[in-house]
């Protein structure tokens, strides 16, 4: 009986120890550390005789790993890295990782650069509406990496990072986290000034794609200018990287203390259900016109990812493609904001084969016959020529589905045949 009592107490205490350890684990403060750029995307880089080529992707990874090692020693934190090696996670993957992890804080580390060597110092960006011209240039530089990844091209098809109009048109989708992001940003810049004796350019609001879809307080830290000699030497040094990492770590710890004191200071991120794909694909019909426009024509308002489809003598210009309702609605709004007031979303059944007719590629329209040594005729075989209304139309291939036509169009683009148009033939 005595032995039974002793055993029961032992397991009773063991049960509660395990219970409290699980509860403690659940309360860990989750931080996503994002080392900007990576892989084939070197980011900002400059050559200096003292250190060789200083690349942004190397500095950011080194700083992030240092911050991570410090946080890993603190039992209150759970650390998630978007990358720990020299690779390039897409912006979509970085955001999705943070959201699915239900992170409490997202930190993206970068290095700044300018065409001039004089700018220097640190700055921290949070997602917001500021449209200051200087900040806009930073946004354009960071957002430009979207074109490096297939997933990002689909997710962010609505935005042209080269177009200030598109950047200004971006909406703040995480305004509920703005106050907390600003608070954390002030801790970071304050440490850079007080602890590291560096010049701070402040905490700024800007539309940056790596932040805009995050469902948590998020910042992008520009740790210094690689284009400035003194900043570059600091960023390249072990001392500089250690100081930057320690300042970021200290800011994270103080931020957690602040929100622990006042639970309302940083709204808890509500779980976001994963959006389910729709059965059909959606493209935004911008306009129908008897005129053919090339991708750079001003009539297309600077929008990218335009798919012209010719049907019944009219060129129909479609913008973006997605099977996600949120992206479809976002694309439609962007099209209307760009000036296509009558734009509408059109449903396409994926891989639907035409019962009557087929798709083909209109690869050239000329007033005179192409010469036998033209690039088009020498590159492609079985090109048909049709004369209508005094013009010569050069047609290539027959395809039963739109996807097959798009695939063929991309294939001939690799051969240098650009600005072809998919034509739907209903006979």
Tab-separated table of C-alpha atoms in Angstrom:
chain	number	residue	atom	x	y	z
A	1	UNK	CA	0.000	0.000	0.000
A	2	UNK	CA	2.811	2.329	0.848
A	3	UNK	CA	4.553	1.499	-2.406
A	4	UNK	CA	1.350	2.174	-4.365
A	5	UNK	CA	0.919	5.586	-2.732
A	6	UNK	CA	4.494	6.534	-3.468
A	7	UNK	CA	4.164	5.467	-7.099
A	8	UNK	CA	0.906	7.376	-7.538
A	9	UNK	CA	2.435	10.587	-6.185
A	10	UNK	CA	5.446	10.180	-8.400
A	11	UNK	CA	3.394	9.829	-11.565
A	12	UNK	CA	0.993	12.558	-10.416
A	13	UNK	CA	3.884	15.033	-10.163
A	14	UNK	CA	5.356	13.786	-13.436
A	15	UNK	CA	2.002	14.372	-15.170
A	16	UNK	CA	1.845	17.982	-14.010
A	17	UNK	CA	5.464	18.611	-14.918
A	18	UNK	CA	4.723	17.430	-18.447
A	19	UNK	CA	1.504	19.448	-18.536
A	20	UNK	CA	3.215	22.678	-17.509
A	21	UNK	CA	6.076	22.064	-19.914
A	22	UNK	CA	3.580	21.693	-22.793
A	23	UNK	CA	1.746	24.850	-21.730
A	24	UNK	CA	5.072	26.659	-21.516
A	25	UNK	CA	6.014	25.449	-24.978
A	26	UNK	CA	2.719	26.705	-26.359
A	27	UNK	CA	3.416	30.160	-24.988
A	28	UNK	CA	6.718	30.568	-26.781
A	29	UNK	CA	7.015	33.827	-28.704
A	30	UNK	CA	7.540	32.893	-32.359
A	31	UNK	CA	9.932	35.016	-34.417
A	32	UNK	CA	10.485	34.531	-38.153
A	33	UNK	CA	13.964	35.666	-39.210
A	34	UNK	CA	14.275	36.402	-42.907
A	35	UNK	CA	17.715	36.896	-44.456
A	36	UNK	CA	16.972	39.018	-47.515
A	37	UNK	CA	17.820	37.841	-51.032
A	38	UNK	CA	19.914	34.655	-51.441
A	39	UNK	CA	20.893	32.158	-54.113
A	40	UNK	CA	21.101	33.734	-57.555
A	41	UNK	CA	19.721	36.991	-56.127
A	42	UNK	CA	22.807	38.659	-54.653
A	43	UNK	CA	21.017	41.859	-53.674
A	44	UNK	CA	23.141	45.005	-53.399
A	45	UNK	CA	26.847	44.372	-53.956
A	46	UNK	CA	30.033	46.389	-54.331
A	47	UNK	CA	33.700	45.538	-54.758
A	48	UNK	CA	36.226	46.890	-52.245
A	49	UNK	CA	39.894	46.006	-52.331
A	50	UNK	CA	39.883	45.405	-48.562
A	51	UNK	CA	37.112	42.789	-48.514
A	52	UNK	CA	36.504	41.824	-52.134
A	53	UNK	CA	32.911	41.771	-53.381
A	54	UNK	CA	30.565	42.533	-50.516
A	55	UNK	CA	27.159	40.963	-51.255
A	56	UNK	CA	23.938	41.796	-49.451
A	57	UNK	CA	22.796	38.161	-49.364
A	58	UNK	CA	25.943	37.164	-47.398
A	59	UNK	CA	25.682	39.973	-44.847
A	60	UNK	CA	21.984	39.399	-44.197
A	61	UNK	CA	22.450	35.649	-43.699
A	62	UNK	CA	25.343	36.165	-41.298
A	63	UNK	CA	23.415	38.718	-39.219
A	64	UNK	CA	20.256	36.582	-39.121
A	65	UNK	CA	22.147	33.478	-37.984
A	66	UNK	CA	23.791	35.497	-35.214
A	67	UNK	CA	20.424	36.844	-34.040
A	68	UNK	CA	18.983	33.328	-34.199
A	69	UNK	CA	21.752	31.822	-32.103
A	70	UNK	CA	21.141	34.413	-29.379
A	71	UNK	CA	17.375	33.862	-29.414
A	72	UNK	CA	17.762	30.074	-29.346
A	73	UNK	CA	19.426	30.392	-25.947
A	74	UNK	CA	16.287	32.098	-24.599
A	75	UNK	CA	13.573	29.576	-23.652
A	76	UNK	CA	10.832	32.169	-24.246
A	77	UNK	CA	11.381	32.211	-28.009
A	78	UNK	CA	10.758	29.900	-30.922
A	79	UNK	CA	12.845	30.757	-33.984
A	80	UNK	CA	11.917	30.066	-37.614
A	81	UNK	CA	14.315	30.873	-40.444
A	82	UNK	CA	13.209	31.534	-44.009
A	83	UNK	CA	16.687	30.395	-45.012
A	84	UNK	CA	19.825	29.204	-43.208
A	85	UNK	CA	21.935	28.659	-46.314
A	86	UNK	CA	22.635	30.434	-49.598
A	87	UNK	CA	19.324	29.782	-51.340
A	88	UNK	CA	16.443	31.922	-52.601
A	89	UNK	CA	13.032	31.329	-51.005
A	90	UNK	CA	10.371	33.181	-52.983
A	91	UNK	CA	8.632	36.116	-51.339
A	92	UNK	CA	5.476	34.015	-51.360
A	93	UNK	CA	7.234	31.190	-49.505
A	94	UNK	CA	8.621	33.595	-46.896
A	95	UNK	CA	5.186	35.086	-46.228
A	96	UNK	CA	3.388	31.728	-46.256
A	97	UNK	CA	5.926	30.281	-43.800
A	98	UNK	CA	5.356	33.159	-41.390
A	99	UNK	CA	1.561	33.011	-41.618
A	100	UNK	CA	1.307	29.235	-41.281
A	101	UNK	CA	3.622	29.357	-38.273
A	102	UNK	CA	1.274	31.909	-36.655
A	103	UNK	CA	4.357	33.945	-35.894
A	104	UNK	CA	4.309	36.851	-33.441
A	105	UNK	CA	6.955	38.834	-35.305
A	106	UNK	CA	8.500	38.873	-38.794
A	107	UNK	CA	11.934	40.434	-39.324
A	108	UNK	CA	13.482	40.779	-42.767
A	109	UNK	CA	17.131	41.869	-42.777
A	110	UNK	CA	18.580	43.758	-45.749
A	111	UNK	CA	21.370	46.114	-46.776
A	112	UNK	CA	20.749	49.407	-48.530
A	113	UNK	CA	22.437	50.820	-51.630
A	114	UNK	CA	22.444	54.027	-53.629
A	115	UNK	CA	23.810	55.211	-56.948
A	116	UNK	CA	25.760	57.750	-54.875
A	117	UNK	CA	28.384	56.886	-52.278
A	118	UNK	CA	27.384	59.556	-49.751
A	119	UNK	CA	24.146	58.105	-48.240
A	120	UNK	CA	24.760	56.090	-45.080
A	121	UNK	CA	23.040	54.867	-41.950
A	122	UNK	CA	20.269	52.497	-40.935
A	123	UNK	CA	16.511	52.592	-41.476
A	124	UNK	CA	13.627	50.307	-40.687
A	125	UNK	CA	10.530	49.952	-42.853
A	126	UNK	CA	7.059	48.879	-41.821
A	127	UNK	CA	4.110	48.256	-44.132
A	128	UNK	CA	2.277	51.518	-44.663
A	129	UNK	CA	1.051	54.224	-47.029
A	130	UNK	CA	3.934	56.702	-47.040
A	131	UNK	CA	4.749	57.800	-50.582
A	132	UNK	CA	7.905	59.804	-50.027
A	133	UNK	CA	9.917	59.753	-53.257
A	134	UNK	CA	13.136	58.547	-51.628
A	135	UNK	CA	11.368	55.705	-49.821
A	136	UNK	CA	9.639	54.779	-53.064
A	137	UNK	CA	13.013	54.082	-54.680
A	138	UNK	CA	13.840	51.657	-51.857
A	139	UNK	CA	10.496	49.938	-52.354
A	140	UNK	CA	11.086	49.598	-56.081
A	141	UNK	CA	14.522	48.051	-55.505
A	142	UNK	CA	13.277	45.509	-52.944
A	143	UNK	CA	10.092	44.656	-54.869
A	144	UNK	CA	11.984	44.041	-58.104
A	145	UNK	CA	13.078	40.580	-56.931
A	146	UNK	CA	9.502	39.414	-57.466
A	147	UNK	CA	10.394	38.743	-61.079
A	148	UNK	CA	12.914	36.131	-60.009
A	149	UNK	CA	10.403	33.492	-58.960
A	150	UNK	CA	7.500	31.743	-60.711
A	151	UNK	CA	5.300	31.638	-57.603
A	152	UNK	CA	5.820	35.340	-56.966
A	153	UNK	CA	4.966	36.178	-60.575
A	154	UNK	CA	1.581	34.497	-60.094
A	155	UNK	CA	0.886	35.843	-56.615
A	156	UNK	CA	1.932	39.413	-57.380
A	157	UNK	CA	0.904	39.597	-61.039
A	158	UNK	CA	-1.069	42.707	-60.101
A	159	UNK	CA	1.985	44.835	-59.500
A	160	UNK	CA	4.685	46.345	-61.656
A	161	UNK	CA	7.646	47.114	-59.354
A	162	UNK	CA	8.984	49.548	-61.955
A	163	UNK	CA	5.775	51.615	-61.844
A	164	UNK	CA	5.398	54.199	-59.040
A	165	UNK	CA	1.678	54.307	-59.837
A	166	UNK	CA	1.330	50.609	-59.037
A	167	UNK	CA	3.254	51.004	-55.785
A	168	UNK	CA	1.121	53.941	-54.676
A	169	UNK	CA	-2.006	51.939	-55.528
A	170	UNK	CA	-1.056	49.116	-53.113
A	171	UNK	CA	-3.468	48.809	-50.189
A	172	UNK	CA	-2.471	48.318	-46.569
A	173	UNK	CA	-3.707	44.810	-45.796
A	174	UNK	CA	-2.210	44.594	-42.324
A	175	UNK	CA	-3.088	47.975	-40.811
A	176	UNK	CA	-4.102	46.236	-37.571
A	177	UNK	CA	-0.427	45.402	-37.013
A	178	UNK	CA	0.959	48.817	-37.950
A	179	UNK	CA	1.180	50.192	-34.412
A	180	UNK	CA	3.067	47.147	-33.139
A	181	UNK	CA	5.410	47.195	-36.151
A	182	UNK	CA	6.195	50.866	-35.522
A	183	UNK	CA	6.870	50.125	-31.854
A	184	UNK	CA	9.314	47.344	-32.690
A	185	UNK	CA	10.944	49.477	-35.404
A	186	UNK	CA	11.561	52.242	-32.867
A	187	UNK	CA	13.308	49.750	-30.556
A	188	UNK	CA	15.603	48.651	-33.389
A	189	UNK	CA	16.575	52.128	-34.579
A	190	UNK	CA	16.958	53.301	-30.976
A	191	UNK	CA	19.472	50.518	-30.340
A	192	UNK	CA	21.423	51.325	-33.490
A	193	UNK	CA	21.818	54.905	-32.232
A	194	UNK	CA	22.305	54.375	-28.494
A	195	UNK	CA	24.174	51.066	-28.415
A	196	UNK	CA	26.081	51.125	-31.709
A	197	UNK	CA	26.513	54.917	-32.114
A	198	UNK	CA	25.270	54.783	-35.702
A	199	UNK	CA	23.241	57.257	-37.735
A	200	UNK	CA	19.572	56.342	-38.001
A	201	UNK	CA	17.462	57.467	-40.938
A	202	UNK	CA	14.382	56.563	-38.922
A	203	UNK	CA	11.396	54.231	-39.022
A	204	UNK	CA	9.441	54.632	-42.241
A	205	UNK	CA	6.262	53.317	-43.752
A	206	UNK	CA	6.412	51.821	-47.220
A	207	UNK	CA	4.672	49.279	-49.412
A	208	UNK	CA	6.995	46.267	-49.579
A	209	UNK	CA	5.785	42.934	-50.916
A	210	UNK	CA	7.706	40.864	-48.370
A	211	UNK	CA	5.669	42.615	-45.637
A	212	UNK	CA	2.290	43.368	-47.187
A	213	UNK	CA	0.687	39.899	-46.856
A	214	UNK	CA	2.034	39.108	-43.384
A	215	UNK	CA	-0.596	38.580	-40.675
A	216	UNK	CA	1.655	39.781	-37.860
A	217	UNK	CA	3.811	42.798	-36.909
A	218	UNK	CA	6.578	42.919	-39.521
A	219	UNK	CA	9.630	45.034	-40.291
A	220	UNK	CA	12.304	45.243	-42.955
A	221	UNK	CA	15.642	46.418	-41.550
A	222	UNK	CA	18.159	48.174	-43.797
A	223	UNK	CA	21.346	47.622	-41.779
A	224	UNK	CA	23.484	50.076	-43.743
A	225	UNK	CA	24.560	51.168	-47.213
A	226	UNK	CA	26.818	48.778	-49.105
A	227	UNK	CA	27.443	51.660	-51.512
A	228	UNK	CA	29.002	53.765	-48.714
A	229	UNK	CA	32.607	52.876	-47.854
A	230	UNK	CA	32.346	53.270	-44.063
A	231	UNK	CA	29.032	51.457	-43.847
A	232	UNK	CA	30.358	48.705	-46.121
A	233	UNK	CA	33.440	48.114	-43.984
A	234	UNK	CA	31.215	47.967	-40.894
A	235	UNK	CA	28.807	45.512	-42.535
A	236	UNK	CA	31.690	43.326	-43.698
A	237	UNK	CA	33.309	43.175	-40.269
A	238	UNK	CA	32.629	40.601	-37.563
A	239	UNK	CA	32.367	43.444	-35.042
A	240	UNK	CA	29.775	45.268	-37.112
A	241	UNK	CA	27.672	42.191	-37.731
A	242	UNK	CA	27.796	41.239	-34.045
A	243	UNK	CA	26.685	44.720	-32.973
A	244	UNK	CA	23.818	44.727	-35.478
A	245	UNK	CA	22.698	41.269	-34.343
A	246	UNK	CA	22.877	42.215	-30.662
A	247	UNK	CA	20.839	45.369	-31.263
A	248	UNK	CA	18.159	43.403	-33.120
A	249	UNK	CA	18.115	40.733	-30.405
A	250	UNK	CA	17.806	43.335	-27.661
A	251	UNK	CA	14.949	45.010	-29.562
A	252	UNK	CA	13.100	41.682	-29.832
A	253	UNK	CA	13.437	41.006	-26.104
A	254	UNK	CA	12.295	44.521	-25.156
A	255	UNK	CA	9.414	44.366	-27.611
A	256	UNK	CA	8.174	41.106	-26.074
A	257	UNK	CA	8.400	42.646	-22.610
A	258	UNK	CA	6.407	45.655	-23.793
A	259	UNK	CA	3.564	43.624	-25.257
A	260	UNK	CA	3.566	41.293	-22.256
A	261	UNK	CA	2.956	44.367	-20.074
A	262	UNK	CA	0.137	45.501	-22.292
A	263	UNK	CA	-1.525	42.675	-24.207
A	264	UNK	CA	-3.422	45.130	-26.400
A	265	UNK	CA	-0.257	46.764	-27.733
A	266	UNK	CA	0.297	43.957	-30.233
A	267	UNK	CA	-2.931	42.351	-31.479
A	268	UNK	CA	-2.808	38.592	-31.508
A	269	UNK	CA	-2.723	37.288	-35.041
A	270	UNK	CA	-5.903	35.385	-35.717
A	271	UNK	CA	-5.472	32.069	-37.510
A	272	UNK	CA	-5.882	32.577	-41.236
A	273	UNK	CA	-7.536	29.663	-43.000
A	274	UNK	CA	-5.664	28.579	-46.079
A	275	UNK	CA	-7.490	29.803	-49.152
A	276	UNK	CA	-8.842	26.984	-51.286
A	277	UNK	CA	-8.280	27.216	-55.048
A	278	UNK	CA	-11.330	27.705	-57.237
A	279	UNK	CA	-12.239	25.145	-59.880
A	280	UNK	CA	-11.653	27.591	-62.743
A	281	UNK	CA	-8.888	29.996	-63.651
A	282	UNK	CA	-9.697	33.700	-63.837
A	283	UNK	CA	-8.258	36.340	-66.122
A	284	UNK	CA	-9.145	40.018	-66.151
A	285	UNK	CA	-10.495	41.215	-69.511
A	286	UNK	CA	-9.134	44.731	-69.929
A	287	UNK	CA	-10.567	45.583	-73.332
A	288	UNK	CA	-11.417	44.347	-76.829
A	289	UNK	CA	-9.922	46.186	-79.799
A	290	UNK	CA	-9.403	45.709	-83.534
A	291	UNK	CA	-5.855	46.956	-82.937
A	292	UNK	CA	-2.925	44.785	-81.913
A	293	UNK	CA	-0.798	46.201	-79.099
A	294	UNK	CA	2.638	44.970	-78.069
A	295	UNK	CA	3.413	44.396	-74.398
A	296	UNK	CA	5.143	47.782	-74.024
A	297	UNK	CA	2.405	49.827	-75.688
A	298	UNK	CA	1.142	52.756	-73.526
A	299	UNK	CA	-2.425	51.567	-74.177
A	300	UNK	CA	-1.787	48.749	-71.694
A	301	UNK	CA	-1.100	51.261	-68.880
A	302	UNK	CA	2.173	49.662	-67.822
A	303	UNK	CA	0.519	46.428	-66.633
A	304	UNK	CA	2.491	43.207	-66.994
A	305	UNK	CA	1.405	39.639	-67.751
A	306	UNK	CA	-1.033	40.594	-70.519
A	307	UNK	CA	-2.356	37.738	-72.645
A	308	UNK	CA	-3.926	38.867	-75.950
A	309	UNK	CA	-6.381	36.402	-77.523
A	310	UNK	CA	-7.749	37.142	-80.977
A	311	UNK	CA	-11.344	36.111	-81.565
A	312	UNK	CA	-13.706	37.076	-84.398
A	313	UNK	CA	-11.310	39.729	-85.647
A	314	UNK	CA	-10.945	41.444	-82.248
A	315	UNK	CA	-7.940	41.357	-79.934
A	316	UNK	CA	-9.034	40.706	-76.355
A	317	UNK	CA	-6.471	41.682	-73.737
A	318	UNK	CA	-6.486	39.596	-70.555
A	319	UNK	CA	-4.531	40.520	-67.424
A	320	UNK	CA	-3.091	38.016	-64.925
A	321	UNK	CA	-4.271	34.490	-64.254
A	322	UNK	CA	-5.131	32.821	-60.955
A	323	UNK	CA	-7.446	30.295	-59.348
A	324	UNK	CA	-7.541	32.162	-56.022
A	325	UNK	CA	-10.515	34.452	-55.387
A	326	UNK	CA	-8.471	36.971	-53.383
A	327	UNK	CA	-5.862	37.356	-56.119
A	328	UNK	CA	-8.585	37.556	-58.784
A	329	UNK	CA	-10.324	40.397	-56.926
A	330	UNK	CA	-6.999	42.114	-56.343
A	331	UNK	CA	-6.130	41.878	-60.039
A	332	UNK	CA	-9.525	43.303	-60.994
A	333	UNK	CA	-9.103	46.278	-58.682
A	334	UNK	CA	-5.591	46.950	-59.955
A	335	UNK	CA	-6.838	46.889	-63.561
A	336	UNK	CA	-9.598	49.373	-62.756
A	337	UNK	CA	-7.209	51.579	-60.791
A	338	UNK	CA	-4.916	51.602	-63.826
A	339	UNK	CA	-7.726	53.096	-65.920
A	340	UNK	CA	-9.591	50.084	-67.303
A	341	UNK	CA	-12.906	51.049	-65.702
A	342	UNK	CA	-14.860	48.383	-67.577
A	343	UNK	CA	-12.467	45.560	-66.719
A	344	UNK	CA	-14.179	42.329	-65.714
A	345	UNK	CA	-13.081	38.884	-64.551
A	346	UNK	CA	-13.568	36.025	-67.009
A	347	UNK	CA	-13.660	32.359	-66.012
A	348	UNK	CA	-11.604	29.812	-67.958
A	349	UNK	CA	-12.002	26.069	-67.458
A	350	UNK	CA	-8.453	24.681	-67.067
A	351	UNK	CA	-7.290	22.498	-69.973
A	352	UNK	CA	-10.678	22.679	-71.645
A	353	UNK	CA	-10.498	21.335	-75.175
A	354	UNK	CA	-12.538	23.108	-77.824
A	355	UNK	CA	-15.385	21.016	-79.169
A	356	UNK	CA	-15.517	23.082	-82.335
A	357	UNK	CA	-12.483	24.903	-83.703
A	358	UNK	CA	-8.984	25.255	-82.312
A	359	UNK	CA	-6.356	27.721	-81.121
A	360	UNK	CA	-3.459	28.875	-83.264
A	361	UNK	CA	-0.672	31.459	-83.035
A	362	UNK	CA	-0.697	34.621	-85.112
A	363	UNK	CA	3.031	35.270	-85.251
A	364	UNK	CA	3.201	38.157	-87.738
A	365	UNK	CA	0.974	40.647	-89.545
A	366	UNK	CA	2.587	42.513	-92.464
A	367	UNK	CA	1.597	44.657	-95.421
A	368	UNK	CA	4.213	42.872	-97.575
A	369	UNK	CA	5.098	39.205	-97.785
A	370	UNK	CA	7.916	38.098	-95.527
A	371	UNK	CA	11.080	37.280	-97.411
A	372	UNK	CA	12.147	33.641	-97.524
A	373	UNK	CA	15.135	34.397	-95.273
A	374	UNK	CA	13.069	36.126	-92.556
A	375	UNK	CA	13.675	35.017	-88.979
A	376	UNK	CA	10.100	33.786	-88.562
A	377	UNK	CA	10.136	31.533	-91.620
A	378	UNK	CA	13.653	30.270	-90.965
A	379	UNK	CA	12.946	29.502	-87.306
A	380	UNK	CA	9.543	27.843	-87.554
A	381	UNK	CA	8.319	25.161	-89.922
A	382	UNK	CA	4.781	24.810	-91.310
A	383	UNK	CA	3.911	28.492	-91.060
A	384	UNK	CA	0.742	29.296	-93.010
A	385	UNK	CA	0.154	32.625	-94.712
A	386	UNK	CA	-3.321	34.127	-95.099
A	387	UNK	CA	-4.171	37.358	-96.900
A	388	UNK	CA	-7.081	39.434	-95.612
A	389	UNK	CA	-7.962	43.055	-96.338
A	390	UNK	CA	-4.616	43.698	-97.969
A	391	UNK	CA	-2.561	42.316	-95.094
A	392	UNK	CA	-0.617	39.084	-94.723
A	393	UNK	CA	-1.242	37.034	-91.580
A	394	UNK	CA	1.296	34.356	-90.652
A	395	UNK	CA	-0.245	31.535	-88.622
A	396	UNK	CA	1.497	28.735	-86.750
A	397	UNK	CA	0.209	25.517	-85.165
A	398	UNK	CA	-3.149	24.084	-84.093
A	399	UNK	CA	-3.938	23.503	-80.428
A	400	UNK	CA	-7.019	22.050	-78.781
A	401	UNK	CA	-6.717	23.963	-75.492
A	402	UNK	CA	-5.637	27.427	-74.406
A	403	UNK	CA	-2.938	25.955	-72.158
A	404	UNK	CA	-1.388	24.132	-75.117
A	405	UNK	CA	-1.346	27.384	-77.095
A	406	UNK	CA	0.259	29.290	-74.202
A	407	UNK	CA	2.918	26.569	-73.873
A	408	UNK	CA	3.669	26.766	-77.610
A	409	UNK	CA	3.804	30.556	-77.405
A	410	UNK	CA	6.407	30.397	-74.647
A	411	UNK	CA	8.401	27.855	-76.647
A	412	UNK	CA	8.685	30.111	-79.703
A	413	UNK	CA	9.550	33.072	-77.453
A	414	UNK	CA	12.607	31.099	-76.374
A	415	UNK	CA	13.500	30.940	-80.060
A	416	UNK	CA	13.261	34.729	-80.337
A	417	UNK	CA	9.767	34.982	-81.855
A	418	UNK	CA	8.025	37.560	-79.671
A	419	UNK	CA	4.660	39.362	-79.639
A	420	UNK	CA	2.716	36.474	-81.099
A	421	UNK	CA	-1.010	36.384	-80.389
A	422	UNK	CA	-3.135	33.358	-79.555
A	423	UNK	CA	-6.045	33.172	-81.962
A	424	UNK	CA	-9.269	31.270	-81.332
A	425	UNK	CA	-10.685	29.829	-84.524
A	426	UNK	CA	-14.310	28.707	-84.222
A	427	UNK	CA	-14.710	26.587	-87.345
